[in-house]
Coordinates of C-alpha atoms (C1' of nucleotides) in Angstrom, one line a residue:
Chain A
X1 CA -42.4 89.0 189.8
X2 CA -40.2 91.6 191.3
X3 CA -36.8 91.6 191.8
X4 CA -35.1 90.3 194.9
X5 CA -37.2 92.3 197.2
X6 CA -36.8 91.2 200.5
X7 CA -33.2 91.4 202.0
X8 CA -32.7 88.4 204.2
X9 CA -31.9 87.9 207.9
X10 CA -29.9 85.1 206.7
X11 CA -26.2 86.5 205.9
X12 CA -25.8 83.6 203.0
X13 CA -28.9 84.3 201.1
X14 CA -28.0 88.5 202.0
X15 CA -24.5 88.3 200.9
X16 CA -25.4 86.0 197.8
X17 CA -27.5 88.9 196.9
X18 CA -25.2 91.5 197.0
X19 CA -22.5 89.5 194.9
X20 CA -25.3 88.8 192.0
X21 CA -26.1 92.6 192.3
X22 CA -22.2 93.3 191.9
X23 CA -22.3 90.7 189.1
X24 CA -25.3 92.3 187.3
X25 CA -24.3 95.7 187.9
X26 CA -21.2 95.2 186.3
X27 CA -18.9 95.8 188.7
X28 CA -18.0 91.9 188.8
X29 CA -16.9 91.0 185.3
X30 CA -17.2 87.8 183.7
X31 CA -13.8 85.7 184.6
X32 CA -13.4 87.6 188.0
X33 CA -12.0 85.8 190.4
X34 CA -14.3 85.9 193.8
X35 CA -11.7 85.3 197.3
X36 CA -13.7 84.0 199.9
X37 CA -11.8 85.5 202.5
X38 CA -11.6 89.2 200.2
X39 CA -15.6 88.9 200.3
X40 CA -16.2 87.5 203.9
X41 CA -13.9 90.7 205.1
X42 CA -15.8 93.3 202.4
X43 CA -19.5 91.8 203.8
X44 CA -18.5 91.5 207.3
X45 CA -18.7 87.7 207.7
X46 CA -16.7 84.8 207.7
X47 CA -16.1 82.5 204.8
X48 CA -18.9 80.2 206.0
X49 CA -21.5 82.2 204.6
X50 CA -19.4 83.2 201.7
X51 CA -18.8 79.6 200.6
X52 CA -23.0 79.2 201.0
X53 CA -23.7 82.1 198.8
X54 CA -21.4 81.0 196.4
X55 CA -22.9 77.6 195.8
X56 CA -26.1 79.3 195.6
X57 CA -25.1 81.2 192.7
X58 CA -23.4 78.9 190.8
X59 CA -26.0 76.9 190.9
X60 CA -28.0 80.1 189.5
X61 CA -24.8 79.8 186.4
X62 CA -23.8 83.3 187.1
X63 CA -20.6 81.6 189.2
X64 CA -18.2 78.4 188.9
X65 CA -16.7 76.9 191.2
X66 CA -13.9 74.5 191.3
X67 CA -13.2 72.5 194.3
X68 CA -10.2 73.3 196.2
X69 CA -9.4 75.7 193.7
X70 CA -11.6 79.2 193.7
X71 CA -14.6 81.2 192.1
X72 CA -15.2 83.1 189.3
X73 CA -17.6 85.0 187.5
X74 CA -19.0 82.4 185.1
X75 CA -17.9 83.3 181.1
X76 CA -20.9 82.2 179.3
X77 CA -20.5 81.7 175.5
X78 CA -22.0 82.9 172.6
X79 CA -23.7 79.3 171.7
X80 CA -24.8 79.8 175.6
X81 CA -26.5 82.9 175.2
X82 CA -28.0 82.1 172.1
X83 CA -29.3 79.1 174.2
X84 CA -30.9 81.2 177.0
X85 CA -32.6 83.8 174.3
X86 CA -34.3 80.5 172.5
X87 CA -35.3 79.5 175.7
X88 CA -36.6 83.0 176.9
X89 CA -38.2 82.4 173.3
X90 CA -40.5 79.4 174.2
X91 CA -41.4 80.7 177.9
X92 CA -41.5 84.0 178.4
X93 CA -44.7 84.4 175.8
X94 CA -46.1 81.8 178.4
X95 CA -45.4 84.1 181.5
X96 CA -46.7 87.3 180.0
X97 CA -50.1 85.3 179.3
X98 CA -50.3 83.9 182.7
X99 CA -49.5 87.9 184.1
X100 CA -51.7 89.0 181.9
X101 CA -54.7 87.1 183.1
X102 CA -54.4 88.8 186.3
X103 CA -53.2 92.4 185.5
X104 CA -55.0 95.5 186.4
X105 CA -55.4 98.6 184.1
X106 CA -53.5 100.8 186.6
X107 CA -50.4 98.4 186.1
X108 CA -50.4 98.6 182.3
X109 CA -50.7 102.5 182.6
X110 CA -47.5 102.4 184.1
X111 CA -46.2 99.9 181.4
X112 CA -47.1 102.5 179.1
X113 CA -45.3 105.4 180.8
X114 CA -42.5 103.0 181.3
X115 CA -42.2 102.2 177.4
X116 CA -42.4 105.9 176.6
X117 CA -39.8 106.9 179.4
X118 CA -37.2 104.3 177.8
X119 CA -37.5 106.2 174.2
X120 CA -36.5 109.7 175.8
X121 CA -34.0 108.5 177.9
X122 CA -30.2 109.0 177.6
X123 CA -27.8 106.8 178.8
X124 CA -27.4 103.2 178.4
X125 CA -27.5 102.4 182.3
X126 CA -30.9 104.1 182.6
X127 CA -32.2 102.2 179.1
X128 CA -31.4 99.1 180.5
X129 CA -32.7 99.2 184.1
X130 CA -36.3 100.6 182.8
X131 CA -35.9 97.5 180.3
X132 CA -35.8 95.2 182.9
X133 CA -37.9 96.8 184.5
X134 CA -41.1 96.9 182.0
X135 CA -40.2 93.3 181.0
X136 CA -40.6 91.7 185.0
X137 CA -43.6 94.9 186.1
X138 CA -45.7 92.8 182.9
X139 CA -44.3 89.7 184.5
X140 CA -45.3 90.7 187.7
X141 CA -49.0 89.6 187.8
X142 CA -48.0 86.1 187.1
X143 CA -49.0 82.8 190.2
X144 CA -46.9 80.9 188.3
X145 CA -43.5 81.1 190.4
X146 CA -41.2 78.9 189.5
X147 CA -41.7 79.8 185.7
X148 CA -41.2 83.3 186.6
X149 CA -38.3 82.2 188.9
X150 CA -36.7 80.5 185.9
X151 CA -37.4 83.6 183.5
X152 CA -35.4 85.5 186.4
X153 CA -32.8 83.3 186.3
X154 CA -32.1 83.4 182.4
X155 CA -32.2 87.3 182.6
X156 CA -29.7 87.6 185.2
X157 CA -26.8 85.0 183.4
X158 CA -27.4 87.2 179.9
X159 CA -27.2 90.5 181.5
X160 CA -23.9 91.1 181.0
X161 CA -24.2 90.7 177.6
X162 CA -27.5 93.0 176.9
X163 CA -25.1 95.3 178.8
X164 CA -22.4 94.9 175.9
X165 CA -24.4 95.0 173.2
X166 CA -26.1 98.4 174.4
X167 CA -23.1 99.6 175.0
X168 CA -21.6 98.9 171.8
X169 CA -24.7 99.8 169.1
X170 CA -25.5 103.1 171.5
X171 CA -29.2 103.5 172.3
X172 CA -30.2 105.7 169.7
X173 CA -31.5 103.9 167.0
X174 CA -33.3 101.7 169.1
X175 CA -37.4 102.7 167.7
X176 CA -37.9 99.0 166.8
X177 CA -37.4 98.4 170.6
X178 CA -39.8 101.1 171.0
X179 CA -42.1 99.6 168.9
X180 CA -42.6 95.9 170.0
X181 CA -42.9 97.6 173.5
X182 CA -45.8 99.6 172.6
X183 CA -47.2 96.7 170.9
X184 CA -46.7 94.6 174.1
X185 CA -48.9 97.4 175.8
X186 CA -51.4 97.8 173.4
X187 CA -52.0 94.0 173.0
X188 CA -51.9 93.5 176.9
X189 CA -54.6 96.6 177.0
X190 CA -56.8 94.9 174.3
X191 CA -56.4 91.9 176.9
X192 CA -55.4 89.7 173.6
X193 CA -52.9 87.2 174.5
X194 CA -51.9 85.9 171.2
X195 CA -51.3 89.6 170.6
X196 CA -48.8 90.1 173.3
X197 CA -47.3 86.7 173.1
X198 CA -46.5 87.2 169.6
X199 CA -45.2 90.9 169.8
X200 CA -43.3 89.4 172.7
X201 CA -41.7 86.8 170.6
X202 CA -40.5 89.0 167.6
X203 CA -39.2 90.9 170.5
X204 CA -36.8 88.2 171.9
X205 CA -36.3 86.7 168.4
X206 CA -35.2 90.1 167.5
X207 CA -32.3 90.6 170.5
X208 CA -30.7 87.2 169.6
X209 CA -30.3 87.7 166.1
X210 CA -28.6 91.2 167.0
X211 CA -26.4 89.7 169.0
X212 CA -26.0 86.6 166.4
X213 CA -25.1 89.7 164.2
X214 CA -22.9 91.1 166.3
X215 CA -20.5 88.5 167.8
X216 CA -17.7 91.1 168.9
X217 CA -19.7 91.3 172.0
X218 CA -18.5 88.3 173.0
X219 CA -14.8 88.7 172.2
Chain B
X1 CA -28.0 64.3 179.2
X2 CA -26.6 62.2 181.6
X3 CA -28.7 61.2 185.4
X4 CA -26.3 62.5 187.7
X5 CA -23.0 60.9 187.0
X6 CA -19.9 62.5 188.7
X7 CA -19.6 61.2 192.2
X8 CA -18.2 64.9 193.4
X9 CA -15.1 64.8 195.7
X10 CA -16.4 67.6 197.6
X11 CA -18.8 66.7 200.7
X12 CA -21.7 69.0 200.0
X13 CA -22.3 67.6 196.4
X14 CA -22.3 64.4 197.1
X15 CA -23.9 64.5 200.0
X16 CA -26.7 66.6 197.8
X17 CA -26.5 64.0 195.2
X18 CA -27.6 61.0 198.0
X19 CA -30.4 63.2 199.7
X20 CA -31.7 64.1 195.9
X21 CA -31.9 60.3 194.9
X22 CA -33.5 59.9 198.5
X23 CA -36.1 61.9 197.3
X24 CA -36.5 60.8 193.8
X25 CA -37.0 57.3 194.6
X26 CA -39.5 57.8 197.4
X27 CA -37.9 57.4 200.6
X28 CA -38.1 60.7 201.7
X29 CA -41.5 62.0 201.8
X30 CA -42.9 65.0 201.0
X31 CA -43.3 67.1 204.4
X32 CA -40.4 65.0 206.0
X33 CA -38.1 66.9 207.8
X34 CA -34.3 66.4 207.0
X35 CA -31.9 67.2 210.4
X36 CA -28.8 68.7 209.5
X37 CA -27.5 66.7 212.8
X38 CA -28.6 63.4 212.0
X39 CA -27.9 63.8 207.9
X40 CA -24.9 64.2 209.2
X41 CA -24.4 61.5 211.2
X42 CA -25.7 59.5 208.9
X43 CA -23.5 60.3 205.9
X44 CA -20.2 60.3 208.2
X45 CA -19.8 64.3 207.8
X46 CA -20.4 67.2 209.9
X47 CA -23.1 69.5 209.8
X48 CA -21.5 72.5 207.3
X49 CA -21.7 69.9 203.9
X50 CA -25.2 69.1 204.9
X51 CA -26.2 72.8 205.5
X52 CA -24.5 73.4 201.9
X53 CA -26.3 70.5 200.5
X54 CA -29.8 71.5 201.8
X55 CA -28.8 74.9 199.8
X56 CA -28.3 73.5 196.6
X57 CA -31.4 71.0 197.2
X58 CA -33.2 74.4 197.8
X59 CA -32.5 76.3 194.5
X60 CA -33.5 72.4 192.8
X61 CA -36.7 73.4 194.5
X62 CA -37.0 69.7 196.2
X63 CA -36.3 70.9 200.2
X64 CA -37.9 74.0 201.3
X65 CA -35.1 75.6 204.5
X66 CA -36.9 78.2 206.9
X67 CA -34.5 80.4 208.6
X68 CA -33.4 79.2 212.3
X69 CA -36.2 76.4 211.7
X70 CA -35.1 73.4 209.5
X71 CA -35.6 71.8 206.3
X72 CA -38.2 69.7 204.7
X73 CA -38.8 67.6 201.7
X74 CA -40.8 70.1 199.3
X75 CA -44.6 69.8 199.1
X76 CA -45.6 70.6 195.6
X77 CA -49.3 71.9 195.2
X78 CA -51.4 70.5 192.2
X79 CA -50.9 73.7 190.7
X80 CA -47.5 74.3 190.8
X81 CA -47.1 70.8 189.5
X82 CA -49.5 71.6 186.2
X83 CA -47.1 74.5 186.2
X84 CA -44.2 72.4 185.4
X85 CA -45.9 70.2 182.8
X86 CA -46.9 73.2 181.1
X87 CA -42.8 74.4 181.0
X88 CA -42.0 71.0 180.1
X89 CA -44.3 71.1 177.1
X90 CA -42.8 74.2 175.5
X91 CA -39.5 73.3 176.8
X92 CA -38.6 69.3 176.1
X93 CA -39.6 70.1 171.8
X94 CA -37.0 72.2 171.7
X95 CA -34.8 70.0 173.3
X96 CA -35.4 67.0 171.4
X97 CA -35.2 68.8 168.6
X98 CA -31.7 69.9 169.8
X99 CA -30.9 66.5 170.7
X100 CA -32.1 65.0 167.2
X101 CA -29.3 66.7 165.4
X102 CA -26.6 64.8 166.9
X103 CA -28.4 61.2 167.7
X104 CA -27.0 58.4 166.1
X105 CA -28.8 54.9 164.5
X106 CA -27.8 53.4 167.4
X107 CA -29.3 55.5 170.7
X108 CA -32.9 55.0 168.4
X109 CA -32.3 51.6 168.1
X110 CA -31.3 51.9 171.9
X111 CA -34.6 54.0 172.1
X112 CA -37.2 51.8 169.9
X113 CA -35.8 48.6 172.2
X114 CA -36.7 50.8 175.9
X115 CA -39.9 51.7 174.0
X116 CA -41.2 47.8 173.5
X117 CA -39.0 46.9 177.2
X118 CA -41.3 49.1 178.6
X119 CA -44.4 48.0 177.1
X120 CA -43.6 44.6 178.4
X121 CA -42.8 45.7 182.6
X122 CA -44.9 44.6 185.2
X123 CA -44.2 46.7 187.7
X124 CA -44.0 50.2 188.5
X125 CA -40.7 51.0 189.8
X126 CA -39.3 49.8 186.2
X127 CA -42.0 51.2 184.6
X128 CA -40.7 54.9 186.2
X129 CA -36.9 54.0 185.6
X130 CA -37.5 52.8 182.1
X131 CA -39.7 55.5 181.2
X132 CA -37.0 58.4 182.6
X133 CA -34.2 56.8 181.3
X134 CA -36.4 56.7 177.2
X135 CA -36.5 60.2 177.5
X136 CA -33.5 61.3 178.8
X137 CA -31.7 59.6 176.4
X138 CA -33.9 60.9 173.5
X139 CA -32.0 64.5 175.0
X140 CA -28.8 62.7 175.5
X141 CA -27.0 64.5 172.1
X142 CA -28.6 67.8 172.6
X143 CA -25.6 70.2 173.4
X144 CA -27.6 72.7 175.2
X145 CA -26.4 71.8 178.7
X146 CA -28.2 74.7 180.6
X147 CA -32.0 73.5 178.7
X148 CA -30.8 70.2 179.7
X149 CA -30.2 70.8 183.3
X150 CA -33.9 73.0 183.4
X151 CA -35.6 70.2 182.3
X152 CA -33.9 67.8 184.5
X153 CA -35.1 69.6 187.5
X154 CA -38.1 69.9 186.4
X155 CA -38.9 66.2 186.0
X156 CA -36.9 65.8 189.3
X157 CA -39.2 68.3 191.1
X158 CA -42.4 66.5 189.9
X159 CA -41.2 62.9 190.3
X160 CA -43.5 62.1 193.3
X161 CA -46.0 62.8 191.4
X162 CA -45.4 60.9 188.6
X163 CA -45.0 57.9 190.9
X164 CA -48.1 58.5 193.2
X165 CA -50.2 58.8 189.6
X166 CA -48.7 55.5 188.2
X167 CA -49.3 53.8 191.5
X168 CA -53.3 55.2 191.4
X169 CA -53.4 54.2 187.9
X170 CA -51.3 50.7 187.4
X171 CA -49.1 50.3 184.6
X172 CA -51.9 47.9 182.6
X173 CA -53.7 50.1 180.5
X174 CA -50.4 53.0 179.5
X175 CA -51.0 51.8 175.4
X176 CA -51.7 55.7 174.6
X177 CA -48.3 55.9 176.7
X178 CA -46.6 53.3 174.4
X179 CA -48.0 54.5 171.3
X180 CA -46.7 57.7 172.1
X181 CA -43.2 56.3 172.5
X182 CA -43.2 54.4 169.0
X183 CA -44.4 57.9 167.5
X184 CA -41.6 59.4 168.7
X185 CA -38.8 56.7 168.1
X186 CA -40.3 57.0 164.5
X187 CA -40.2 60.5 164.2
X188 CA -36.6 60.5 165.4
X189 CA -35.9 57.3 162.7
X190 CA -37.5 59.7 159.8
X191 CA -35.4 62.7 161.2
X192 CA -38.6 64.6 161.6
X193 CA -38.4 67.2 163.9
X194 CA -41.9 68.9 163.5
X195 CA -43.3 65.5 164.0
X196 CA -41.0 64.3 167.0
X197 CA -42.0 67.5 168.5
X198 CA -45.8 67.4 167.9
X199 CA -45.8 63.7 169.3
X200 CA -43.9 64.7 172.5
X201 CA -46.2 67.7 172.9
X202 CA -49.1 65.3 172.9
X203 CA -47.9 62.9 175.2
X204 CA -46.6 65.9 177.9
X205 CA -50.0 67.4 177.1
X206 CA -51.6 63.6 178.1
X207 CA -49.8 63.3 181.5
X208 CA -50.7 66.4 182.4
X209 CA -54.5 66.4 182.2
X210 CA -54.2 62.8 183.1
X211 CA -53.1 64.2 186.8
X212 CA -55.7 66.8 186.6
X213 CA -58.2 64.1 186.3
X214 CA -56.7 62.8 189.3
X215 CA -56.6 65.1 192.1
X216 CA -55.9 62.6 194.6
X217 CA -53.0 62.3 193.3
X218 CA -52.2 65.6 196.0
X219 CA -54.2 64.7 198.4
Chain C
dT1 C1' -62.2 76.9 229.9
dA2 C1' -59.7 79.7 226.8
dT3 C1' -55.8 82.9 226.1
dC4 C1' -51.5 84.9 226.9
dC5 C1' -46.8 84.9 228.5
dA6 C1' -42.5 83.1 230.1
dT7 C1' -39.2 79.6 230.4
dT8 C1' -36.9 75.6 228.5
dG9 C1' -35.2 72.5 225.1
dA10 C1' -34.0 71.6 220.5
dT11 C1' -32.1 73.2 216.2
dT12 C1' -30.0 76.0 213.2
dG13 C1' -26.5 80.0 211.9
dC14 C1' -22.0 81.5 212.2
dA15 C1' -17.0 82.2 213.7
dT16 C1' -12.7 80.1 214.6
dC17 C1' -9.4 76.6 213.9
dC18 C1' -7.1 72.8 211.5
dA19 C1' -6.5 69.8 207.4
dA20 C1' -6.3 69.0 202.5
dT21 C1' -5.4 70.5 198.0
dA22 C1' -3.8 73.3 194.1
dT23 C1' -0.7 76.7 192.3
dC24 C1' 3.7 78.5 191.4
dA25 C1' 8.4 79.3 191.6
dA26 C1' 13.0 77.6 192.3
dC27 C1' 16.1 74.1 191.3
dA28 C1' 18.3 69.9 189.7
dC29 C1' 19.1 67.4 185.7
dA30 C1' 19.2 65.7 181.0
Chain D
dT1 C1' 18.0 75.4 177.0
dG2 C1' 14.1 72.8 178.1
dT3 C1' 11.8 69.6 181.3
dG4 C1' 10.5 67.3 185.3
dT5 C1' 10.5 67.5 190.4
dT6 C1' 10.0 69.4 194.8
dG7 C1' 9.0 72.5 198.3
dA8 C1' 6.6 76.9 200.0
dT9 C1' 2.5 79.6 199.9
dA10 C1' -2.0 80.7 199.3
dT11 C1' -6.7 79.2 199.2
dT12 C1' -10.3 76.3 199.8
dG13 C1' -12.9 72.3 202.5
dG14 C1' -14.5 70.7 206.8
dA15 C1' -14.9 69.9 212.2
dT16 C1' -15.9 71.8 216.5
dG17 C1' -18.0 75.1 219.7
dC18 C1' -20.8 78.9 220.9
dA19 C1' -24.5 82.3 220.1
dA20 C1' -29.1 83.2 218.2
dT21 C1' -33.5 81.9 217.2
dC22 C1' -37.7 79.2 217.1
dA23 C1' -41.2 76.0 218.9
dA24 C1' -43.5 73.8 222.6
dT25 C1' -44.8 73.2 227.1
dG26 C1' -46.5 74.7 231.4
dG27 C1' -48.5 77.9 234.4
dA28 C1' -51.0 82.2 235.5
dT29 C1' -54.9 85.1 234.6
dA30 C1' -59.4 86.7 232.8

DNA sequence: TATCCATTGATTGCATCCAATATCAACACA
DNA sequence: TGTGTTGATATTGGATGCAATCAATGGATA
């Protein structure tokens, strides 16, 4: 599982990549409206491809559309997110066993480095992209695609709020994050499934109530 | 949950909507090639909607597009479609669970009566329509629309399947099927979650190394 | 006979143009 | 003053035409 590696020859799927990398990184807030002609000039294109791209990411939830009317960054709700992290809940233990199977020692040596790298870093920016990061490299050994696929899809819509939570609770008293990580890499070294799949689930448990506890996120 | 029930205004989504129930219901093949031209033609439009369509049909995962090439109908390996059974066995639990909260008497008594209809069908088409439309409607109060639309593609992506198995099989010796029904319409009656899950694990669980007793099924 | 290359035909991708629709402001009227 | 209506403007939806790309066929060569 890696993330969106290979930049298309085809200008929709291109440009629908660059608008959900504007969206993830931020720079495209929730409730933004997105011009089809604005974009088509910024990327180069017409509006044909625009209007593609679009569709394709609404039908990824990060946009919505409404006919004859315009695009926007899709607002998801609290009840929404909570929705996606009980559903990351029941899955993502599943992916991380079907990686696992397949997962060579090298590739967990870096999980390790990547877990103890997170604890030293600084900024919330950096914290977040190594936690992707760690989360999909564990992912990444996975045959199961369309699991994976889904997984991807669920991280992408919630990012914007793991970005305002971090944001708003800082990143330094963060050692139970440090912790289940390790855990995730001992288990995964000890090649015990249940292990990881349960360290994984505290884990995700553990985010949602967070952000259960801290609804001003979503104001 | 609700089978696809707007009729959009806009081109693309409709014309999405009649190529998806094309393929659902068997009279596009997996491997069949779809024409943006004669789509097209066909549906009275020109070929921008259909390329849109074939888009969205893409990210369902039913039509595969390869650049400057075409589209086909999505062949689904025997892997990829144990893949999905195993999703929809952690994921459809927690929907019905969802969904149990807000059911009414009535959609069980609604339930129990598709439960015994289907016992009594002779043939297969009904058997597939009856069966689809129990368990959709078991979800039908869940308010977690984006779980609900997951698991609707899901059983949308492995839908051949499901028909080429019943057709192997016949629809004359499904009482492990039935039972598993009652269970459930019971479980729901009794507003037993734990058990309405278990009994919808099992029966997921069935279908799934029912198929992998039948590889021919891919053939 | 098998393999490689070029040419042709078919099909898709995209840009331009026009039509349809929604939004918003100005205005008439109660 | 508030409300409903109407027109102008901005924006999207879709049709047509052209360019780009791929596949397949035929011929030349080893």
């Amino acid at each position: 599982m890696t993330d969106n590696a290979t930049p298309s020859a085809v200008a929709s799927q291109r440009i629908a990549t660059l608008i959900r990398d504007q969206i993830l990184d931020g720079s495209l807030a929730p409730g933004e409206r997105i011009r089809q002609e604005e974009f088509a000039e910024r990327f180069g294109a017409s509006r044909i491809p625009v209007k593609e791209a679009l569709r394709l990411l609404e039908s990824d939830g990060l946009v919505t559309l409404v006919a004859n009317t315009g695009a926007w960054v899709s607002r998801m709700s609290e009840e929404e997110c909570a929705e996606a992290y009980q559903i990351r809940e029941r899955l993502e233990p599943l992916l991380l066993h079907e990686s696992m199977k397949n997962l060579d020692d090298a590739t967990i040596d870096t999980l390790d480095a990547l877990a103890f790298e997170m604890e030293s870093c600084t900024d919330v920016e950096t914290f977040l992209r190594l936690d992707r990061q760690f989360h999909l490299l564990s992912y990444s050994a996975a045959r199961t695609a369309s699991l994976a696929e889904i997984i991807q899809r669920l991280w992408n819509s919630t990012q914007h709020y793991r970005r305002a939570y971090t944001l708003l609770v800082g990143i330094e008293h963060n050692q139970i994050t440090h912790n289940h990580h390790h855990l995730i890499v001992d288990a995964l070294r000890r090649r015990d499934a249940d292990d990881a799949e349960s360290a994984l689930v505290s884990h995700i448990r553990r985010t949602r109530s967070e952000l259960a506890r801290h609804p001003e996120v979503f104001g």
